[in-house]
Every structure is written in structure tokens, then in C-alpha cells.
mmCIF file of C-alpha atoms and ligand atoms in Angstrom:
data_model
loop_
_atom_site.group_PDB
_atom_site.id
_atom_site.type_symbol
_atom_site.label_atom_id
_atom_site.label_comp_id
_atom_site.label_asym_id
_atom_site.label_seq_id
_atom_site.Cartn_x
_atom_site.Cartn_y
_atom_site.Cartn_z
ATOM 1 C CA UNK K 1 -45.806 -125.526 -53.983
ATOM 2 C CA UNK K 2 -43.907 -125.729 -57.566
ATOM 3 C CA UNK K 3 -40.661 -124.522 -58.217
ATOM 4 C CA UNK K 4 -40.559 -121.247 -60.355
ATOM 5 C CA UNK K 5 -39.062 -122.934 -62.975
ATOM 6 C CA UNK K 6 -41.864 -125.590 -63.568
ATOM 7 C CA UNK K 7 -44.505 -123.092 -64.005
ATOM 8 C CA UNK K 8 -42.708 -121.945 -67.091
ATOM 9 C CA UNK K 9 -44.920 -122.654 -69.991
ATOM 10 C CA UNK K 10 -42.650 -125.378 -71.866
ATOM 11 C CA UNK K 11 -40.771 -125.043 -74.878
ATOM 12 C CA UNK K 12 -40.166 -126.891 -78.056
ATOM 13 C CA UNK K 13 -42.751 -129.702 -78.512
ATOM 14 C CA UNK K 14 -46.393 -129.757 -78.591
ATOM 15 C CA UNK K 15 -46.271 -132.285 -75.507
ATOM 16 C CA UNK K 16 -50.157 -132.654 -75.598
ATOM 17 C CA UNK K 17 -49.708 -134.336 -78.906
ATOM 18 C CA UNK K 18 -46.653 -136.379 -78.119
ATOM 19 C CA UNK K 19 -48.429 -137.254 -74.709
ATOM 20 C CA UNK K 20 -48.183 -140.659 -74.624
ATOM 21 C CA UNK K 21 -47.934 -142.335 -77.062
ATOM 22 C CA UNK K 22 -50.705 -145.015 -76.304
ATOM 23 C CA UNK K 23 -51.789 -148.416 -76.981
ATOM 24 C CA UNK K 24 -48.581 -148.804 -79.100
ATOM 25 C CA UNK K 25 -46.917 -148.666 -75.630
ATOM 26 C CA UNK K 26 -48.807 -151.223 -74.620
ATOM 27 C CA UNK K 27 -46.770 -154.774 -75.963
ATOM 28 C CA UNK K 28 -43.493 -153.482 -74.920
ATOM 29 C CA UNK K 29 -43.811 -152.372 -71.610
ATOM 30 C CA UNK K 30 -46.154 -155.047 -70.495
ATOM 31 C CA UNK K 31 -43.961 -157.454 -71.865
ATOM 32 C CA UNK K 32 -41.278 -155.432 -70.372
ATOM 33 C CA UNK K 33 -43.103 -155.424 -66.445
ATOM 34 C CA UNK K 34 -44.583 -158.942 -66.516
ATOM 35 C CA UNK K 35 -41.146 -160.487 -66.985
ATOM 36 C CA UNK K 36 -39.564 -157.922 -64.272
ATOM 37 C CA UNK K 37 -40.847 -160.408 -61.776
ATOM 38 C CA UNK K 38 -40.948 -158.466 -58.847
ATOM 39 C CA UNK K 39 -42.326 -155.273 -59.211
ATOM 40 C CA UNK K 40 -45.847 -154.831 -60.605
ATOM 41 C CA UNK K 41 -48.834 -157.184 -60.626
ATOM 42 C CA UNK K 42 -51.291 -157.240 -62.248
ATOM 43 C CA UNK K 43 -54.161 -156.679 -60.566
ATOM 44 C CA UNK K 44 -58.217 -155.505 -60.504
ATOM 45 C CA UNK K 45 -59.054 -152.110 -60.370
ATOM 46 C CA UNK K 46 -58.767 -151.463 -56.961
ATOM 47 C CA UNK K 47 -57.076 -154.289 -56.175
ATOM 48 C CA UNK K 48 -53.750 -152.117 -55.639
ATOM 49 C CA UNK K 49 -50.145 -153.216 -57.233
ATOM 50 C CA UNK K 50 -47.406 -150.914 -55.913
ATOM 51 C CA UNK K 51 -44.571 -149.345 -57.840
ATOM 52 C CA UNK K 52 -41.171 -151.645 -57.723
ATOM 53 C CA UNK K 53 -40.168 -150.773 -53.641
ATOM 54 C CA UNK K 54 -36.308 -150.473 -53.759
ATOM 55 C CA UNK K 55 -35.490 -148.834 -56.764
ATOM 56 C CA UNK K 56 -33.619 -145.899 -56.023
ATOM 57 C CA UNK K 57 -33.062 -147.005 -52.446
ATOM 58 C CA UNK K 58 -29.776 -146.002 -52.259
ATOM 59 C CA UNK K 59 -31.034 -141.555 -52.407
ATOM 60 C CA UNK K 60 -31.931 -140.298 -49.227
ATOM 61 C CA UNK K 61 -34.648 -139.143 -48.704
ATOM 62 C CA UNK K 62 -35.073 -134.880 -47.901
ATOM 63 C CA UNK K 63 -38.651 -135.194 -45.849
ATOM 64 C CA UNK K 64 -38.982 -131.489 -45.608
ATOM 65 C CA UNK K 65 -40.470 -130.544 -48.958
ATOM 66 C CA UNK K 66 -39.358 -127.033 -48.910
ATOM 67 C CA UNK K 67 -36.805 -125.367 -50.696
ATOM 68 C CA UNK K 68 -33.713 -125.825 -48.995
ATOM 69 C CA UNK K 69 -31.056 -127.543 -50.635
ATOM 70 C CA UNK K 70 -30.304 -131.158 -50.122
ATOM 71 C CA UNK K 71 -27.547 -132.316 -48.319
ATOM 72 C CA UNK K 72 -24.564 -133.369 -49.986
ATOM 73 C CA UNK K 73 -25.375 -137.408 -49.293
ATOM 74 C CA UNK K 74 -28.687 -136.572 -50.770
ATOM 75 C CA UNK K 75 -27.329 -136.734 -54.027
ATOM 76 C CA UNK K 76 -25.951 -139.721 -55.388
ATOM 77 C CA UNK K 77 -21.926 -139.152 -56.436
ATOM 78 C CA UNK K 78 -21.390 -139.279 -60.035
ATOM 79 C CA UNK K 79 -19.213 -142.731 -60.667
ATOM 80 C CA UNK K 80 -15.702 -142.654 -61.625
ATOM 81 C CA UNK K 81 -15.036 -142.838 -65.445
ATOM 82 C CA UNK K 82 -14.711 -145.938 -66.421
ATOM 83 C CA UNK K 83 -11.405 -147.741 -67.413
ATOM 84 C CA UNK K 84 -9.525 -145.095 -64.770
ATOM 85 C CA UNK K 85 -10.942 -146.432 -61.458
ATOM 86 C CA UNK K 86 -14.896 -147.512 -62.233
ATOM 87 C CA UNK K 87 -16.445 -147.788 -58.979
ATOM 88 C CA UNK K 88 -17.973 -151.246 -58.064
ATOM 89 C CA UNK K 89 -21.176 -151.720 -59.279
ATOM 90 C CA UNK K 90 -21.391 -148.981 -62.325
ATOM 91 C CA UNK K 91 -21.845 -150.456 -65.829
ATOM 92 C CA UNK K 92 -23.051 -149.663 -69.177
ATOM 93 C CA UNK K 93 -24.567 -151.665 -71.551
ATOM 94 C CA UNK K 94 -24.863 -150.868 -75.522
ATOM 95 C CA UNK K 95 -26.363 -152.708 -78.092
ATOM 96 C CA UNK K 96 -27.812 -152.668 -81.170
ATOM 97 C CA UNK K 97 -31.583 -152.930 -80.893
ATOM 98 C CA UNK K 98 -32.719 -156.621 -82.029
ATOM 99 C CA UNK K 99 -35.846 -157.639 -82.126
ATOM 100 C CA UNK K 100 -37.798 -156.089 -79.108
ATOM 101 C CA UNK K 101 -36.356 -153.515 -76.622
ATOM 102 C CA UNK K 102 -36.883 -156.345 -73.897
ATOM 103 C CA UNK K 103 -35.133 -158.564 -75.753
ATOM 104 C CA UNK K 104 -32.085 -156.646 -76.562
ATOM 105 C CA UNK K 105 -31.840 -156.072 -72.841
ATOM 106 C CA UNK K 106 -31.673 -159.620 -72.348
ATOM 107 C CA UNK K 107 -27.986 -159.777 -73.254
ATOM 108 C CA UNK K 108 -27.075 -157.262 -70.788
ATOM 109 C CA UNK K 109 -25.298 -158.176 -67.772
ATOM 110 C CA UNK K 110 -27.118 -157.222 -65.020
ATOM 111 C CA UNK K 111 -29.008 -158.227 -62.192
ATOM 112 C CA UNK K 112 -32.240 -158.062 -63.902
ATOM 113 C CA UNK K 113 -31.952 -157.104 -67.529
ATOM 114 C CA UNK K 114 -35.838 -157.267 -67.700
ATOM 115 C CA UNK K 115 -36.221 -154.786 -65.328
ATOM 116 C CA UNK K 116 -32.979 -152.798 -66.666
ATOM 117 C CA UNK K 117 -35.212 -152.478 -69.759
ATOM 118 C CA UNK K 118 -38.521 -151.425 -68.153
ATOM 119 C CA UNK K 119 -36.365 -148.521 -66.788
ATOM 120 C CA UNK K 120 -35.309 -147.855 -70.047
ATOM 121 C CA UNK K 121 -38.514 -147.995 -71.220
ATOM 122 C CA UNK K 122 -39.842 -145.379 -68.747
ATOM 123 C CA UNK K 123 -37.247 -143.441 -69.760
ATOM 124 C CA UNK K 124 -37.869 -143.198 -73.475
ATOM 125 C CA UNK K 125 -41.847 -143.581 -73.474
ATOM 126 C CA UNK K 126 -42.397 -140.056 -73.685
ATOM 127 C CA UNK K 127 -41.046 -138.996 -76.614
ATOM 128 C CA UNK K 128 -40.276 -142.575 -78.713
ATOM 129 C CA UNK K 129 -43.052 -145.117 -79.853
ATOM 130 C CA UNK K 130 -41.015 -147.460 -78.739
ATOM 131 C CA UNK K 131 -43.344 -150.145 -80.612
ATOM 132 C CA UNK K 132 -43.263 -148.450 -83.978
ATOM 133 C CA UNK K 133 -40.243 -146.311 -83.999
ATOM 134 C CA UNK K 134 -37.502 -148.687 -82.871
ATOM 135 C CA UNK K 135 -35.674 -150.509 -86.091
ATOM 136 C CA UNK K 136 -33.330 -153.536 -85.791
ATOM 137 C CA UNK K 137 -29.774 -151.770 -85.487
ATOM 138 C CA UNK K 138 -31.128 -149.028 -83.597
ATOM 139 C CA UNK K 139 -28.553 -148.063 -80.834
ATOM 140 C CA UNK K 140 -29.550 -148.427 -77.031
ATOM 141 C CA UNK K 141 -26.852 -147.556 -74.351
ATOM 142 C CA UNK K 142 -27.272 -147.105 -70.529
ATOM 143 C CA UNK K 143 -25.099 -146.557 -67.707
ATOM 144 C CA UNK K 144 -26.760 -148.468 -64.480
ATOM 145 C CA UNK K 145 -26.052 -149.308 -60.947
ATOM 146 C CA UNK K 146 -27.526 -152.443 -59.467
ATOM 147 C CA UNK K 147 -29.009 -152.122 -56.742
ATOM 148 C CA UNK K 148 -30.598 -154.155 -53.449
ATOM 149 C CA UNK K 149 -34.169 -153.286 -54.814
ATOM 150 C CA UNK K 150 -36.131 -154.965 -57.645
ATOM 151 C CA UNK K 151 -35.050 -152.279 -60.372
ATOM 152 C CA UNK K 152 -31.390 -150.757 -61.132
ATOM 153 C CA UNK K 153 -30.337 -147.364 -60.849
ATOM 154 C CA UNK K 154 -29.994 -145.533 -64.581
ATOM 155 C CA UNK K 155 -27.496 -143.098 -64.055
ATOM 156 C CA UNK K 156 -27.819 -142.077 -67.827
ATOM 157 C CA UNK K 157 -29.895 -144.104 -71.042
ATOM 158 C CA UNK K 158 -29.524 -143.186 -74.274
ATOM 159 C CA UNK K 159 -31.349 -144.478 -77.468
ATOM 160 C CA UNK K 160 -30.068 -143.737 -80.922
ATOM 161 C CA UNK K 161 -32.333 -144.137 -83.891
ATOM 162 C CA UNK K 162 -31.055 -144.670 -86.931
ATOM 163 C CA UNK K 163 -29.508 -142.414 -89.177
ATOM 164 C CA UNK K 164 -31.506 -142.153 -92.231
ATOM 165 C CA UNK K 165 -34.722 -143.289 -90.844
ATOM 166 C CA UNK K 166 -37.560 -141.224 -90.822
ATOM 167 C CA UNK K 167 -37.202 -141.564 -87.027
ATOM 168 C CA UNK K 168 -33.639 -140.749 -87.223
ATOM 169 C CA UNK K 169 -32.546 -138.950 -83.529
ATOM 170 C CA UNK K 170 -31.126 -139.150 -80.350
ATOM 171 C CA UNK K 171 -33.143 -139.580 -77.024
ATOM 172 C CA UNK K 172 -31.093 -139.107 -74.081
ATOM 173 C CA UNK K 173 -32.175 -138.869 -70.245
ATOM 174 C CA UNK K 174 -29.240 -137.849 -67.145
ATOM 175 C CA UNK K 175 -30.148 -138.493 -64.179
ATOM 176 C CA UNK K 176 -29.823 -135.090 -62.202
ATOM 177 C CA UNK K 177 -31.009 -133.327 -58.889
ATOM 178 C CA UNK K 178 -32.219 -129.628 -59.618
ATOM 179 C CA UNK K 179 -31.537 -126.739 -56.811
ATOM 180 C CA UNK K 180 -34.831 -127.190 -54.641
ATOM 181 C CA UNK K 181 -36.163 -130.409 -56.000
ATOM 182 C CA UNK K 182 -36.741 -132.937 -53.563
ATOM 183 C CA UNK K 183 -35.835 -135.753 -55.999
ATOM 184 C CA UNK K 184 -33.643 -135.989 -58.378
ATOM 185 C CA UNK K 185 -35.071 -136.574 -62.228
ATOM 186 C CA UNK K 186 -34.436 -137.015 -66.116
ATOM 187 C CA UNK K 187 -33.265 -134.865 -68.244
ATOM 188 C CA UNK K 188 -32.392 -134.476 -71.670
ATOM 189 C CA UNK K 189 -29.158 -132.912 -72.498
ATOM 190 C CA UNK K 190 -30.729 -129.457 -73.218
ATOM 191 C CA UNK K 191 -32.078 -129.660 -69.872
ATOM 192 C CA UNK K 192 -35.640 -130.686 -70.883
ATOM 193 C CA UNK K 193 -37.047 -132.649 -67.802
ATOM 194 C CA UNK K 194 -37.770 -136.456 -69.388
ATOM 195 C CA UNK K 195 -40.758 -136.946 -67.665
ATOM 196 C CA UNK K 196 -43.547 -135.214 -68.054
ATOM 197 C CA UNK K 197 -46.197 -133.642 -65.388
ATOM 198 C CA UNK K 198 -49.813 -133.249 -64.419
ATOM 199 C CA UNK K 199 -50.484 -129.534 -65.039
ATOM 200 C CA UNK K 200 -52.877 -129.116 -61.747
ATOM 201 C CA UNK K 201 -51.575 -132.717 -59.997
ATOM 202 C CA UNK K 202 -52.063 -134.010 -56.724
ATOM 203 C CA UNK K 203 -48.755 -134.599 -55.599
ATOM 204 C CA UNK K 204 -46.139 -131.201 -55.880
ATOM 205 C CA UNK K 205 -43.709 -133.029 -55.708
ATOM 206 C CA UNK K 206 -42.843 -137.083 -56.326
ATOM 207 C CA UNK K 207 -40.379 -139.550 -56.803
ATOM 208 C CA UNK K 208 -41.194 -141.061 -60.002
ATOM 209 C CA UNK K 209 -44.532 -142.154 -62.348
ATOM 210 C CA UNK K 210 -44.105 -145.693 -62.127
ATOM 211 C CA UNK K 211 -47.649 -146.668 -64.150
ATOM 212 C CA UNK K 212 -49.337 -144.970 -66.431
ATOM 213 C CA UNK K 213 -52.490 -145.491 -67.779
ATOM 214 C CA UNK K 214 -52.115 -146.399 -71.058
ATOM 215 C CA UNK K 215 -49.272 -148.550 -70.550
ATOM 216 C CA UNK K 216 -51.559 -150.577 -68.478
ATOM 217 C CA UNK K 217 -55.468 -149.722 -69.164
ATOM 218 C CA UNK K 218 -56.639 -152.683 -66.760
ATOM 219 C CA UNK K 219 -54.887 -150.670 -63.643
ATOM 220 C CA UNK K 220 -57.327 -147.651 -64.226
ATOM 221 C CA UNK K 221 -54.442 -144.955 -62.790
ATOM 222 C CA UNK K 222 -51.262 -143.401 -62.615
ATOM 223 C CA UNK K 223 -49.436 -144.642 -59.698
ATOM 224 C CA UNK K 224 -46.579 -141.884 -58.267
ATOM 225 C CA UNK K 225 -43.957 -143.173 -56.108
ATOM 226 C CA UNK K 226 -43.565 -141.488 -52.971
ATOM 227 C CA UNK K 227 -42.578 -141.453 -49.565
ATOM 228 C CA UNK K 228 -44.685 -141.899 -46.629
ATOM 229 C CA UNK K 229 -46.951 -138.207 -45.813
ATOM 230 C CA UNK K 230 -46.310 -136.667 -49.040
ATOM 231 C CA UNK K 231 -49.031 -134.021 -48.752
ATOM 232 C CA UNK K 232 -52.064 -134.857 -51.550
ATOM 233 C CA UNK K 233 -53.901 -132.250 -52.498
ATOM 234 C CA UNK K 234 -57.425 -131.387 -53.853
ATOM 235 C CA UNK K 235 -56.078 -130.629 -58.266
ATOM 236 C CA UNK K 236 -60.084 -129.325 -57.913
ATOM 237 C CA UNK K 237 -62.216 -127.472 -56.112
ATOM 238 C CA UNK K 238 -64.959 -130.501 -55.317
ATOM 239 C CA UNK K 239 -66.707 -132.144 -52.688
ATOM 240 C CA UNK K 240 -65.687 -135.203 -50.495
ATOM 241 C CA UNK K 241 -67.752 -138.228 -51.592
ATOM 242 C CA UNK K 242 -66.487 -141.063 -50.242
ATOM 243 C CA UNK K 243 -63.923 -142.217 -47.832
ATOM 244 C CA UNK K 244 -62.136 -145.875 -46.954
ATOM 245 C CA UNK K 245 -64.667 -147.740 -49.151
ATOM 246 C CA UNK K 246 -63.259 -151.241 -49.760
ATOM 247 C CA UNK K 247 -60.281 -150.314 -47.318
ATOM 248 C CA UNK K 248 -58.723 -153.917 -47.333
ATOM 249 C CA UNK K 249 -57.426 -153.183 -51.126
ATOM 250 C CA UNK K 250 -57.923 -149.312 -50.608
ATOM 251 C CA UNK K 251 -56.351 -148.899 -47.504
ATOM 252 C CA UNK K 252 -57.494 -145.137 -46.614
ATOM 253 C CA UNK K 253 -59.033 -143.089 -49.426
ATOM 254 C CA UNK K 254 -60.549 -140.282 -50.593
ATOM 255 C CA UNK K 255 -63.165 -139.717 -53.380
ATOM 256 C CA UNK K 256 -63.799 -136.259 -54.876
ATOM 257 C CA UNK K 257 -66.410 -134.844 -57.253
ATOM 258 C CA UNK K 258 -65.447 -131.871 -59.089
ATOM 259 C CA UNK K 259 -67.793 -129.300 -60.523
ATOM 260 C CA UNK K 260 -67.891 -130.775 -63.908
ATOM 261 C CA UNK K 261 -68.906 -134.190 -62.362
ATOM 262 C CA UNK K 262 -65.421 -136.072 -62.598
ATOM 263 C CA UNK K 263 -64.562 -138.115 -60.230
ATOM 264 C CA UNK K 264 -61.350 -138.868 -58.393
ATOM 265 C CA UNK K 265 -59.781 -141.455 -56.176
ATOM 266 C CA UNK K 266 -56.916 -141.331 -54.356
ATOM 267 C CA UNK K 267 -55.947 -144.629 -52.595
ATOM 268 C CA UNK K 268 -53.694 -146.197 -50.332
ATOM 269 C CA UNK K 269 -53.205 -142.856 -48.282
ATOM 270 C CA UNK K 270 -51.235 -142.735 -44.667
ATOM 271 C CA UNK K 271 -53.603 -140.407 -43.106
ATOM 272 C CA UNK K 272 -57.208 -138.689 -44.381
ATOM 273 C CA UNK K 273 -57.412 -135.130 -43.720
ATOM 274 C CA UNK K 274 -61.063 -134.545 -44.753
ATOM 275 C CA UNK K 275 -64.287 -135.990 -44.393
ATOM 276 C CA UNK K 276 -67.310 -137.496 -46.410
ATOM 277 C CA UNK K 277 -69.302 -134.256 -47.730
ATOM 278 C CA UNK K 278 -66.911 -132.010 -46.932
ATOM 279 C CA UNK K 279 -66.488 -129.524 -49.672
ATOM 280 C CA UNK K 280 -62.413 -128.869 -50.375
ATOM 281 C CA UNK K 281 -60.819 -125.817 -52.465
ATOM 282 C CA UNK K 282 -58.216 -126.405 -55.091
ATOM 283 C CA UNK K 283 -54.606 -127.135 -53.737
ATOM 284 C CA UNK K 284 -56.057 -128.144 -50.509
ATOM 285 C CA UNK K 285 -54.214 -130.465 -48.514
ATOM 286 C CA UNK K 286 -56.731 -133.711 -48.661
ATOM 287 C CA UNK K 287 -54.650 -136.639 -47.203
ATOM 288 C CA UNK K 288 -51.414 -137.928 -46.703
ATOM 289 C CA UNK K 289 -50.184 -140.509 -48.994
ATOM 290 C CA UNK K 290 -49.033 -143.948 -47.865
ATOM 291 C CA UNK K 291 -48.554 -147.817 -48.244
ATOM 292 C CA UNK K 292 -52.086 -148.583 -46.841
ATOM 293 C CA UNK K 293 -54.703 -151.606 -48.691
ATOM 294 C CA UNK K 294 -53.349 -154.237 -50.976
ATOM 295 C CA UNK K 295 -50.049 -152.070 -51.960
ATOM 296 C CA UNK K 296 -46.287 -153.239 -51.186
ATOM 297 C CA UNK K 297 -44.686 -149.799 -51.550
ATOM 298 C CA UNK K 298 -45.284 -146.425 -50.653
ATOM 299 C CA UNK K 299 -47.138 -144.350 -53.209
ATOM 300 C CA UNK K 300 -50.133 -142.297 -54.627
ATOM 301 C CA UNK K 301 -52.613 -144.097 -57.397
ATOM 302 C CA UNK K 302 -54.767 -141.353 -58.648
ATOM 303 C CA UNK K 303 -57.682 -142.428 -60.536
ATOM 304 C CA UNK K 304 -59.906 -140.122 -62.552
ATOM 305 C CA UNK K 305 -63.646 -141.521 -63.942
ATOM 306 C CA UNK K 306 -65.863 -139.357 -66.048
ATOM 307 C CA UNK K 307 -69.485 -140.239 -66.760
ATOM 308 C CA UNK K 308 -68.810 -143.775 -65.450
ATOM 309 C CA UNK K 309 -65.668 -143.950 -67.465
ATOM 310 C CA UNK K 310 -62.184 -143.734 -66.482
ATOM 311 C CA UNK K 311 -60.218 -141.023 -67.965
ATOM 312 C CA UNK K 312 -56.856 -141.102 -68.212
ATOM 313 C CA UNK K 313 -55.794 -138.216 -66.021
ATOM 314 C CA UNK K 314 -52.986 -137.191 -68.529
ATOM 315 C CA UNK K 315 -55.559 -136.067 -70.956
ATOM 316 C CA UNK K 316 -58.202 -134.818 -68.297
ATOM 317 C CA UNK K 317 -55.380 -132.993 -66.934
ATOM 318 C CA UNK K 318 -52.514 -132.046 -69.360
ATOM 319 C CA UNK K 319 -48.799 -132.179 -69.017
ATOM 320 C CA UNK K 320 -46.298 -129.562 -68.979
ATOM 321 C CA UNK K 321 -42.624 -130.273 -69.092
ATOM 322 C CA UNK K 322 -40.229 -128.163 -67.262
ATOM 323 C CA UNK K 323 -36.751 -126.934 -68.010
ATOM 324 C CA UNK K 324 -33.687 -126.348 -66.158
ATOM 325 C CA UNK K 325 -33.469 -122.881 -65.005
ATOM 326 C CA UNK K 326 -30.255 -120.979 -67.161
ATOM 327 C CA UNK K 327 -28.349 -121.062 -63.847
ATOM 328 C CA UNK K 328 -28.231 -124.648 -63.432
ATOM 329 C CA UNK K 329 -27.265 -125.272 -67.012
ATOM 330 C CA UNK K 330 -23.111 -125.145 -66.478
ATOM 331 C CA UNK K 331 -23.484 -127.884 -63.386
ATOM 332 C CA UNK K 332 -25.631 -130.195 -65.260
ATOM 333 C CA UNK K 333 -23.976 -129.739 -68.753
ATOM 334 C CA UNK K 334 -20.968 -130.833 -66.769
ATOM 335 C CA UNK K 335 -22.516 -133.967 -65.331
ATOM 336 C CA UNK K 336 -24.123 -134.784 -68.646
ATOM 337 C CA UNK K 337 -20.319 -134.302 -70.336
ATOM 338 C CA UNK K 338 -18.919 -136.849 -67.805
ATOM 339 C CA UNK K 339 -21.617 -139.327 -67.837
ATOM 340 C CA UNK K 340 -21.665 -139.287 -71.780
ATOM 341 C CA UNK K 341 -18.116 -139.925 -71.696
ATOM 342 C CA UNK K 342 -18.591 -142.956 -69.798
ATOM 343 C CA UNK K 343 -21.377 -144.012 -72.434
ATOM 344 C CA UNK K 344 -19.702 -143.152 -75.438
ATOM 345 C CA UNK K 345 -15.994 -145.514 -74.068
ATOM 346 C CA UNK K 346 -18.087 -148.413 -72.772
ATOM 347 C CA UNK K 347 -19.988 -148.304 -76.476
ATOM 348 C CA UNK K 348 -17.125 -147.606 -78.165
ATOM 349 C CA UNK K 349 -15.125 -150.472 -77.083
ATOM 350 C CA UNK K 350 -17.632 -152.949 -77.399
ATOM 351 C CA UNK K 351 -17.906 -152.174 -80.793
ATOM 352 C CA UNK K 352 -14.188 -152.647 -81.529
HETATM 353 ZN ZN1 ZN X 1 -52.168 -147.844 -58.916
#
């Protein structure tokens, strides 16, 4: 189900320890989501918020899931460099960082700039505590698209911390479609996939996390955006213990119990493929996922509850971060060369 690449044990980084970075997430991207207006709500447990529909509108879609490469218009063309013939609707936006990320977004001019930031904010959550980390003259710099959606397109996002900080680095994420991935990702310029992944996950492959956990503990889950039958499957042997409970904000659902008495809960599915009691093996295909209940786009929330608690399903599961394959590394050190470029002029002239 996983490309051979992403079963590579990851390099560099203990990721378990710079997993989330936690409650210190909290202020900025809440603050960052609540003013985005039109994307997440907040909402009860099961009372469902979807991930922004829209963003990213503009990639179709390869429904097939297997390994074939996308077609060409699969994969969105890389925008002229700027200054020479900048195609309509490609900008970039640098600034110094002052006072919160949020609002050093505000001067940007875009659509949204509060949702420009939250995708910045996805972006660098992984490896920046964006809450304790960022100083005031820290450098942020993105090239975006706008798009029809609620969020813009990040082509490439950048964040420069300060030279002779103790944080002092650069965190950079290119947007980039890898040989036999369904969607494109992030990834740093090493080729270091941005976003991390669920070791044994539901969902082989997925759009985009568009909630975690700890950036908003009152949701209870990780919502994965998706399209429409994306095959869920079983990350456990278990045994089917409930399905379509509270179906008006669940739409169809599926609860599991796995041996060590976890629960999970996978909501808002297209289609159920098991039944209550029904014991399932590991990897088995469970459900479709879908835009079912009280959700307004299409995608998986996974929910994970231990001993009547929730756990967060990043630590009950682990992450893994995958790497380009060697092969792929002239193509996308090309693509990260041009869209730097276009970074680097826009910033540089801005500062003149
Ligand atoms: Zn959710």
C-alpha cells in the first residue's frame, strides 16, 4: 500500500521527540484558524468540522491509487519566474516576523492573509515552536497562488530564524509530486517530506493533515483530507464495535477495539465495509471515507480513546518521515532551485 521509499526508516531527527510540538502550538494556530473564517469550526467532539474544502482545488485528482504515474495536468506547472513573465495569480510575500506569525501575515496581499498564514503554519509546525521559537525580525517568505477555495495554494514557504539565536536556521517546505504518489506534498530542500506520518495509519495515502490534535485538543482527532472512497483500513487487528452511532454528526462510522483495549473511530465515511462484531485483521479495508454527518468537505477524522481517554493518535501511533528516493533528487532539486529563485528576488527587492 506504501511506496518503497516511505517504509525507509527516517533519517536525521529523532521525530518522536520533535513530534509536535504541543500546547505551545496551541495560541498560534487557533488564533491562526478562528480568524481564517471559512474553514474550520469549532465544534463538539463529534460534532464534525471539515478541513477548508477548496484548497488545492485547482490538482486533479488521480482516483486510481496505484502506482502509475500521474498525468501531466495532474501536476500543477511550476510558475514563471517572476519579473520575466509572472503568471497571473503567483506572488510571494516576505517579511520580517512582528509580533505573531498571524499578524505578520496580515500585511500580505492576498486574498486571505489569515488563512495564507494557517498554511504557513501547517507548514512549519513540525519542526518550529512556532510560539516560542519565532523572534521579532525573524524572516518569513512564501510563494502562493490564490485560489477559488477558502485557503491559497503555497507553492514554496520558507521561515528564517535568526542568525545568532539559539534557534538560528532555515525551515523550508516545496511543494512537489513524488513518482507514484497520488498527491503531491512538502518537502524540505534535502528532500525530507515536511509532514510527518502515522507509522501503521488508516489512510495509505491522503491529501493533507488538516487538524491535529494538539493544535486543537477540543476536536479529539486528526482530520486527513481526502477524496471521496479513499480506502480506510483497520491500523489494528480488532473487533467491530460500533457502527453509525449518532449518524446525523457521524454520518457512517466505524468503531474498533484493538487487543490492548484502544479504541478507534473513524467518522464521516462514504460507505461501511464491515459490520458490528465483526472481527477485522490489520490493513483490512474497513470503510470508505467520505463527506457524510455534520462535515462540509470530504475527509477522514480518526479518533483514538484509551481507558476512556483520548489519545492523541500521533503518540499512540508514531510518525515516520519519508525521504525522496536518490532518483528523484535531480528533478526536485531543480524545482526547489527555480522556486527559491523566485523567493529569494521577490524578498530581495522588497528589502531594497
Ligand atoms: Zn475531525
Amino acid at each position: 500500500m506504501l511506496p518503497e521509499f516511505l517504509k525507509n526508516p527516517p533519517l536525521g531527527k529523532p521525530w518522536l521527540l520533535y513530534a509536535f510540538l504541543g500546547a505551545s502550538l496551541v495560541v498560534n494556530l487557533t488564533l491562526a484558524l478562528r480568524s481564517n473564517g471559512g474553514g474550520e469550526a469549532e465544534e463538539a467532539p463529534v460534532a464534525e468540522a471539515a478541513p477548508a474544502p477548496g484548497a488545492e482545488a485547482a490538482v486533479a485528482v488521480a482516483q486510481d491509487g496505484g502506482n502509475a504515474p500521474l498525468p501531466p495536468e495532474a501536476v500543477p506547472p511550476l510558475p514563471e519566474p517572476l519579473g520575466v513573465s509572472a503568471r497571473a495569480g503567483t506572488h510571494v510575500f516576505g517579511s520580517p516576523v512582528s509580533g505573531s506569525l498571524s499578524a505578520t501575515f496580515q500585511a500580505a496581499d492576498a486574498k486571505s492573509p489569515a488563512a495564507l498564514s494557517a498554511v504557513f503554519a501547517r507548514l512549519m509546525v513540525w519542526d518550529v515552536d512556532l510560539r516560542h521559537d519565532l523572534h521579532k525580525n525573524d524572516l518569513v517568505s512564501v510563494l502562493y497562488e490564490d485560489t477559488d477555495g477558502v485557503e491559497p495554494l503555497v507553492l514554496a514557504a520558507r521561515l528564517t530564524l535568526l542568525p545568532g539565536t539559539p534557534t538560528e536556521r532555515k525551515v523550508d517546505a516545496f511543494r512537489y509530486q513524488a513518482q507514484g504518489d497520488r498527491f503531491p506534498s512538502y518537502w524540505a530542500s534535502d528532500g525530507t517530506e515536511v509532514p510527518k506520518r502515522l507509522i501503521d495509519g488508516p489512510l495509505g495515502d491522503y491529501e493533507q493533515i488538516t487538524s491535529l490534535l494538539k493544535d486543537r485538543p477540543t476536536h479529539e482527532g486528526m482530520d486527513f483530507k481526502t477524496p471521496i472512497g479513499t480506502e480506510v483500513h483497520a491500523p489494528r487487528a480488532g473487533k467491530v464495535t460500533r457502527v453509525n452511532w449518532n449518524h446525523a454528526a457521524n454520518g457512517n462510522c466505524v468503531e474498533l477495539q484493538f487487543s490492548d483495549g484502544a479504541t478507534a473511530k473513524f467518522l464521516h465515511l462514504n460507505e461501511n465495509n464491515v459490520t458490528e462484531g465483526q472481527t477485522v485483521t490489520a490493513g483490512q479495508i474497513i470503510a470508505k471515507s467520505g463527506n457524510t454527518g455534520r462535515s462540509t468537505g470530504p475527509h477522514l477524522h480518526y479518533q483514538i480513546e484509551k481507558g476512556g481517554k483520548v489519545v492523541d493518535p500521533i503518540d499512540y501511533h508514531g510518525t515516520l518521515r519519508r525521504k525522496l528516493p536518490p532518483e528523484l533528487m535531480t528533478d526536485f532539486s531543480a524545482r526547489v532551485a527555480e522556486l527559491s529563485a523566485q523567493l529569494d528576488r521577490q524578498v530581495a527587492s522588497a528589502a531594497q
